[in-house]
mmCIF file of C-alpha atoms in Angstrom:
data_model
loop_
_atom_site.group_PDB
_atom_site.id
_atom_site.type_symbol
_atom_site.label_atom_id
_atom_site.label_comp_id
_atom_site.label_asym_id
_atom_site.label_seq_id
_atom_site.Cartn_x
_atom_site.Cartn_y
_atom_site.Cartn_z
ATOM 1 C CA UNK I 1 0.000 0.000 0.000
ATOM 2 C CA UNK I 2 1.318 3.569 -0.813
ATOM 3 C CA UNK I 3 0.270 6.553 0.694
ATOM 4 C CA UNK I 4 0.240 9.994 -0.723
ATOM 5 C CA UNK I 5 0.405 13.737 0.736
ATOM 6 C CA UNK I 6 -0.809 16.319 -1.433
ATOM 7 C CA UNK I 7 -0.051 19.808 -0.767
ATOM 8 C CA UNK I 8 -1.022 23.415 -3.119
ATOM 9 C CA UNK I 9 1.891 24.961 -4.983
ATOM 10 C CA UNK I 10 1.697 27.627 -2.431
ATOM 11 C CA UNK I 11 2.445 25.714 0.011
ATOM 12 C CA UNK I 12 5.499 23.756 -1.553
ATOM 13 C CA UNK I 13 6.375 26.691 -2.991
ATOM 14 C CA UNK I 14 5.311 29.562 -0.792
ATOM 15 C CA UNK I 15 4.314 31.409 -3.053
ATOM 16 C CA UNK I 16 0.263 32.420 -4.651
ATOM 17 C CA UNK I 17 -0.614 30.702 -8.128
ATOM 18 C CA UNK I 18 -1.404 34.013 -9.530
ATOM 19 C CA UNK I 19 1.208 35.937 -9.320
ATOM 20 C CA UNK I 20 1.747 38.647 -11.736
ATOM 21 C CA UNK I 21 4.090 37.808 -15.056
ATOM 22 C CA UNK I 22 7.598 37.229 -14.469
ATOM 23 C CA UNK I 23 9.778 37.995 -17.412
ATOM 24 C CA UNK I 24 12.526 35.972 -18.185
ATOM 25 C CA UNK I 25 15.103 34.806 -20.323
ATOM 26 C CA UNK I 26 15.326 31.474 -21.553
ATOM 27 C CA UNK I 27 18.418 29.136 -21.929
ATOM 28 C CA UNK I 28 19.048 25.808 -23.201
ATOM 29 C CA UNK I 29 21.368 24.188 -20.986
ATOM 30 C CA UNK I 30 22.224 20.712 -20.428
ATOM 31 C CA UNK I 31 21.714 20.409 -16.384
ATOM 32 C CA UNK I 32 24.430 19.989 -13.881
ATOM 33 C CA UNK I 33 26.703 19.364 -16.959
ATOM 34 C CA UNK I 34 24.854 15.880 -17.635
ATOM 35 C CA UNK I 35 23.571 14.131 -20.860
ATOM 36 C CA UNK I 36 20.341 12.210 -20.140
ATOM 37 C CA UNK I 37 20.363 9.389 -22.415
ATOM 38 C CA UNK I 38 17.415 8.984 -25.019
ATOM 39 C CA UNK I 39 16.479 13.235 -24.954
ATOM 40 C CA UNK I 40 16.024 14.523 -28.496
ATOM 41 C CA UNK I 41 17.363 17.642 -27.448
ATOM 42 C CA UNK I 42 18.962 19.790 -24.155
ATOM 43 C CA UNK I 43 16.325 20.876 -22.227
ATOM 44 C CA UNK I 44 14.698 24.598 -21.520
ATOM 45 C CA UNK I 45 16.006 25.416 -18.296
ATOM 46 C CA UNK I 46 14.639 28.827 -17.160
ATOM 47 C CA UNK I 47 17.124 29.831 -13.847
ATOM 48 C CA UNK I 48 15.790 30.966 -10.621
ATOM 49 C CA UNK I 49 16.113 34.780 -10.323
ATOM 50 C CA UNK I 50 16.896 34.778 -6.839
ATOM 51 C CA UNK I 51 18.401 31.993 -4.939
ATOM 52 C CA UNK I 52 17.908 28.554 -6.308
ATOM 53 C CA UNK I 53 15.740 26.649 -3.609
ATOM 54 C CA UNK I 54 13.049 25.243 -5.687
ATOM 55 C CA UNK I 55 12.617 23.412 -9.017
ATOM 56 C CA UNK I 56 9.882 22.482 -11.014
ATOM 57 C CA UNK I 57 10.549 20.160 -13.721
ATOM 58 C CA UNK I 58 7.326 20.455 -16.485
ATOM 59 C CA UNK I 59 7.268 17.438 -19.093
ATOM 60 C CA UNK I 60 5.535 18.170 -22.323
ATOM 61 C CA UNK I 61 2.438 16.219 -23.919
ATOM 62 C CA UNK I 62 3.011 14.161 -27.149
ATOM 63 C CA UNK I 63 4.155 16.101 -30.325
ATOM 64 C CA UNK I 64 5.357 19.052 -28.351
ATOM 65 C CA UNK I 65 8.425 20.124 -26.996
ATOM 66 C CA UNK I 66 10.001 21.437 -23.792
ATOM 67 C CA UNK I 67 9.578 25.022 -25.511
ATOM 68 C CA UNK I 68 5.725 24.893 -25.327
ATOM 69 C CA UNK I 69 5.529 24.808 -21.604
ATOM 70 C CA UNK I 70 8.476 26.483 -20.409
ATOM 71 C CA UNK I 71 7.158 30.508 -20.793
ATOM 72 C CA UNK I 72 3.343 29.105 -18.925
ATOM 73 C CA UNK I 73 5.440 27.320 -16.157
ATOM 74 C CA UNK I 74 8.322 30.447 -15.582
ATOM 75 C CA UNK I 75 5.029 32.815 -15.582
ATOM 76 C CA UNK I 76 3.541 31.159 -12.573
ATOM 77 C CA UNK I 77 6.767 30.217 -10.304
ATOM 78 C CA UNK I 78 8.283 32.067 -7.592
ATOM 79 C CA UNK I 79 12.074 33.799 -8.346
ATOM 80 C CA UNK I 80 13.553 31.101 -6.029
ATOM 81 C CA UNK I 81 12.215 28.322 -8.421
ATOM 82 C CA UNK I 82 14.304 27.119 -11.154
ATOM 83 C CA UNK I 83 11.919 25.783 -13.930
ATOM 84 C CA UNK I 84 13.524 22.610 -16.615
ATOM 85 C CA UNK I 85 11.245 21.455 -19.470
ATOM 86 C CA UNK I 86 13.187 18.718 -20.750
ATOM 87 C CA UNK I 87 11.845 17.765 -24.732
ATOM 88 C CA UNK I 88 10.748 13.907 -25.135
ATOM 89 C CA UNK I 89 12.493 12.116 -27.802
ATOM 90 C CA UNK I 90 11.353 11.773 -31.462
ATOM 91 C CA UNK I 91 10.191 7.869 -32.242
ATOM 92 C CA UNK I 92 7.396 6.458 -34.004
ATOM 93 C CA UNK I 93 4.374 6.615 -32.498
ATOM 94 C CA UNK I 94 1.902 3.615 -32.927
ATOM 95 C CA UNK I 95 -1.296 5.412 -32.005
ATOM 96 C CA UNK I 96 -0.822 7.863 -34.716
ATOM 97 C CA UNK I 97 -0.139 5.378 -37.533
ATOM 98 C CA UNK I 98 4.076 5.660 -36.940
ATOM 99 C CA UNK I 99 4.539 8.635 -37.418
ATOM 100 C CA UNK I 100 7.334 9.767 -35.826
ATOM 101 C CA UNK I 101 7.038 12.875 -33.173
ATOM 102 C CA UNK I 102 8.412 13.725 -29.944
ATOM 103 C CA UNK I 103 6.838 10.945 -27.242
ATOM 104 C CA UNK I 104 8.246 10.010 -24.066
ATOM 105 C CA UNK I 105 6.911 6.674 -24.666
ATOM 106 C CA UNK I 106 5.141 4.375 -27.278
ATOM 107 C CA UNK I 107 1.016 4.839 -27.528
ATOM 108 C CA UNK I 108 -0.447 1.698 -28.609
ATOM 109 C CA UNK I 109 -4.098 2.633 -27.705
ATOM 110 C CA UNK I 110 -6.529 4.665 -25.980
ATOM 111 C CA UNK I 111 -8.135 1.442 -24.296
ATOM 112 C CA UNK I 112 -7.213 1.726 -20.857
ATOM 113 C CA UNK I 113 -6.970 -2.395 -20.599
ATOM 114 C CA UNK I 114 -4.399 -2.744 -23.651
ATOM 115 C CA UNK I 115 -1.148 -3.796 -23.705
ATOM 116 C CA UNK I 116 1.332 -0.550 -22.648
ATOM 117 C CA UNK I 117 4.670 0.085 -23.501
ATOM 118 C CA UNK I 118 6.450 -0.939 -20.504
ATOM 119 C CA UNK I 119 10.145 -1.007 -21.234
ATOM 120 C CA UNK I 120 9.302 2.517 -22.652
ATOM 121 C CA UNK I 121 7.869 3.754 -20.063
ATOM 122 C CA UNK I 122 10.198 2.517 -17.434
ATOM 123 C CA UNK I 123 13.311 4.156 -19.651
ATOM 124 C CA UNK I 124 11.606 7.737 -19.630
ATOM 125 C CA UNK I 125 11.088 7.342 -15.490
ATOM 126 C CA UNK I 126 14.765 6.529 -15.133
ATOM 127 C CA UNK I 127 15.678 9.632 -17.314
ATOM 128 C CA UNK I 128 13.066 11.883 -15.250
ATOM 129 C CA UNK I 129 14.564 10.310 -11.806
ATOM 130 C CA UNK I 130 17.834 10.883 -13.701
ATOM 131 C CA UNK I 131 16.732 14.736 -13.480
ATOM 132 C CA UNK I 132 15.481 14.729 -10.133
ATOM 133 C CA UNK I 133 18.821 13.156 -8.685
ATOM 134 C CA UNK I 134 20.739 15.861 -10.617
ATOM 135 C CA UNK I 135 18.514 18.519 -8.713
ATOM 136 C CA UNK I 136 20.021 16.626 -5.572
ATOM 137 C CA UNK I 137 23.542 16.659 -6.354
ATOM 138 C CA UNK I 138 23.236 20.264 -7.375
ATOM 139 C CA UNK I 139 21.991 20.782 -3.419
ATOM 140 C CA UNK I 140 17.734 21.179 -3.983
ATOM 141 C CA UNK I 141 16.364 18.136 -1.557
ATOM 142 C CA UNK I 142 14.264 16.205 -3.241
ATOM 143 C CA UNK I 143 11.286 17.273 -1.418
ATOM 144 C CA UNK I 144 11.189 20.798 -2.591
ATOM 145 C CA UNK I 145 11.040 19.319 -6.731
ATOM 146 C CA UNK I 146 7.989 19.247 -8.116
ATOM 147 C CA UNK I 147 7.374 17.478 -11.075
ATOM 148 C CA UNK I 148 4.326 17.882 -13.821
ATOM 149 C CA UNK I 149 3.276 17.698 -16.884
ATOM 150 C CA UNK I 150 0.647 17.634 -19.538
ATOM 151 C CA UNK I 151 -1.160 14.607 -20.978
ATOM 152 C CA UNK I 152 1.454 11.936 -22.059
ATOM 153 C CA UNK I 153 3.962 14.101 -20.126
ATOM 154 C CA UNK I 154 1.412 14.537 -16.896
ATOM 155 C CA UNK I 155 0.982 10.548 -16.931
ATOM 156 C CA UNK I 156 5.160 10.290 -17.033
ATOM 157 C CA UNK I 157 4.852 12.880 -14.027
ATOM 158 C CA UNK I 158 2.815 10.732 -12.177
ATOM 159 C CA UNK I 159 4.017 7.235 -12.336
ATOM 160 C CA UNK I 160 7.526 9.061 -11.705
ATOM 161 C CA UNK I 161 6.290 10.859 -8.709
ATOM 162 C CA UNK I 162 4.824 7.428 -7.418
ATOM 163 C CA UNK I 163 8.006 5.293 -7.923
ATOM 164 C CA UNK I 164 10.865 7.767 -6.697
ATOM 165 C CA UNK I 165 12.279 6.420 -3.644
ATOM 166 C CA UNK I 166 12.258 9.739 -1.400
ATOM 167 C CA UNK I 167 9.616 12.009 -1.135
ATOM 168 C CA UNK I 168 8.997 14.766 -3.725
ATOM 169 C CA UNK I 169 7.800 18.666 -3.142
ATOM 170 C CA UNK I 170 4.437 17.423 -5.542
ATOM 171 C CA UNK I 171 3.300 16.331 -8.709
ATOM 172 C CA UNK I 172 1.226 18.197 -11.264
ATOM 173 C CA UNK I 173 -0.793 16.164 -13.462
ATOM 174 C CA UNK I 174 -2.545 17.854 -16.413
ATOM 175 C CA UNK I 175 -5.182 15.741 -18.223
ATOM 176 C CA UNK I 176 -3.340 12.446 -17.739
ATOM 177 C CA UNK I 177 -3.642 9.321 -16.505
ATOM 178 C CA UNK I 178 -1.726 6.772 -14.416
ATOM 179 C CA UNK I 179 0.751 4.668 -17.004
ATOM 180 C CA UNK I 180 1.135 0.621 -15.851
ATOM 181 C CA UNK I 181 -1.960 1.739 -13.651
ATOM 182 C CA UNK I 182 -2.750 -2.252 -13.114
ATOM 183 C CA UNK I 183 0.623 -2.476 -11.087
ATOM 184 C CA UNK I 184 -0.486 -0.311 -8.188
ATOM 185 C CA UNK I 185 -0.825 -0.014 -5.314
ATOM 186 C CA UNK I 186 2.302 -3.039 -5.374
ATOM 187 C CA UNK I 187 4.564 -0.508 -6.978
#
């Protein structure tokens, strides 16, 4: 059995959700110097303005990139907060015929009994725990990350959120769903 505490942004974050605009500038960077394997790209990493206490790490939905969230997400976090919008690598997607498009993970159906892509989506939680470890080393704890994202990138959020071993600041799950959802609550 697994048990969960949810808390508001505000009060991981200290901070109201409604805050007024924040400009800022956006970078590219590769984080903490490190390569995470199977990333079509480095991801957006908007820095903290003030002192770096906070990160939110924001994963995209399918066909977008790490640039479509990263301006909403820096708009809405405190200065302290560092935001990373990593982009999803490009494969083929089976849902959508093949085609090939960014996707953290293989699609094979909307039917929430089929067959998922397991190996796939096991890979993409390593790389996003891969993140959140970096975040550590770099001297956030682990429990003031928050992780989220947005359809296929809020259901990565989630299933990461449930299977990292020390406890997280929160999750934000956009319009997702649980991935591998028949393993839990044994996960």
């Amino acid at each position: 059995m697994f048990a969960l505490k949810f808390h508001t942004l505000e009060s991981i974050l200290g901070f109201q959700l409604f805050t007024s605009w924040i400009s800022c500038t956006i970078a590219r960077s590769v984080i903490s110097g490190i390569q995470f394997q199977n990333m079509s790209t480095s991801p957006v990493v908007v820095a903290a303005t003030a002192k770096h206490t906070a990160t939110i790490i924001f994963l995209h939905g399918l066909g977008d990139t790490g640039h479509g969230w990263a301006s909403a997400i820096s708009a809405i976090r405190p200065s302290f907060t560092k935001v990373i919008c990593p982009t999803a690598p490009t494969m083929p997607v089976t849902l959508n015929s093949g085609f090939r498009m960014p996707s953290w993970f293989d699609l094979r159906s909307l039917d929430a009994s089929a067959n998922e892509d397991e190996a796939g989506i096991k890979k993409a939680v390593e790389n996003i725990h891969a993140m959140i470890e970096a975040e550590e080393r770099a001297g956030i704890p682990s429990d003031r990350v928050v992780i989220g994202g947005f359809s296929q990138g809020g259901a990565l959020a989630l299933y990461s959120a449930f299977t990292y071993p020390r406890t997280l600041g929160g999750v934000m799950a956009l319009s997702c769903w649980l991935p591998l959802h028949k393993q839990f609550p044994a996960v």
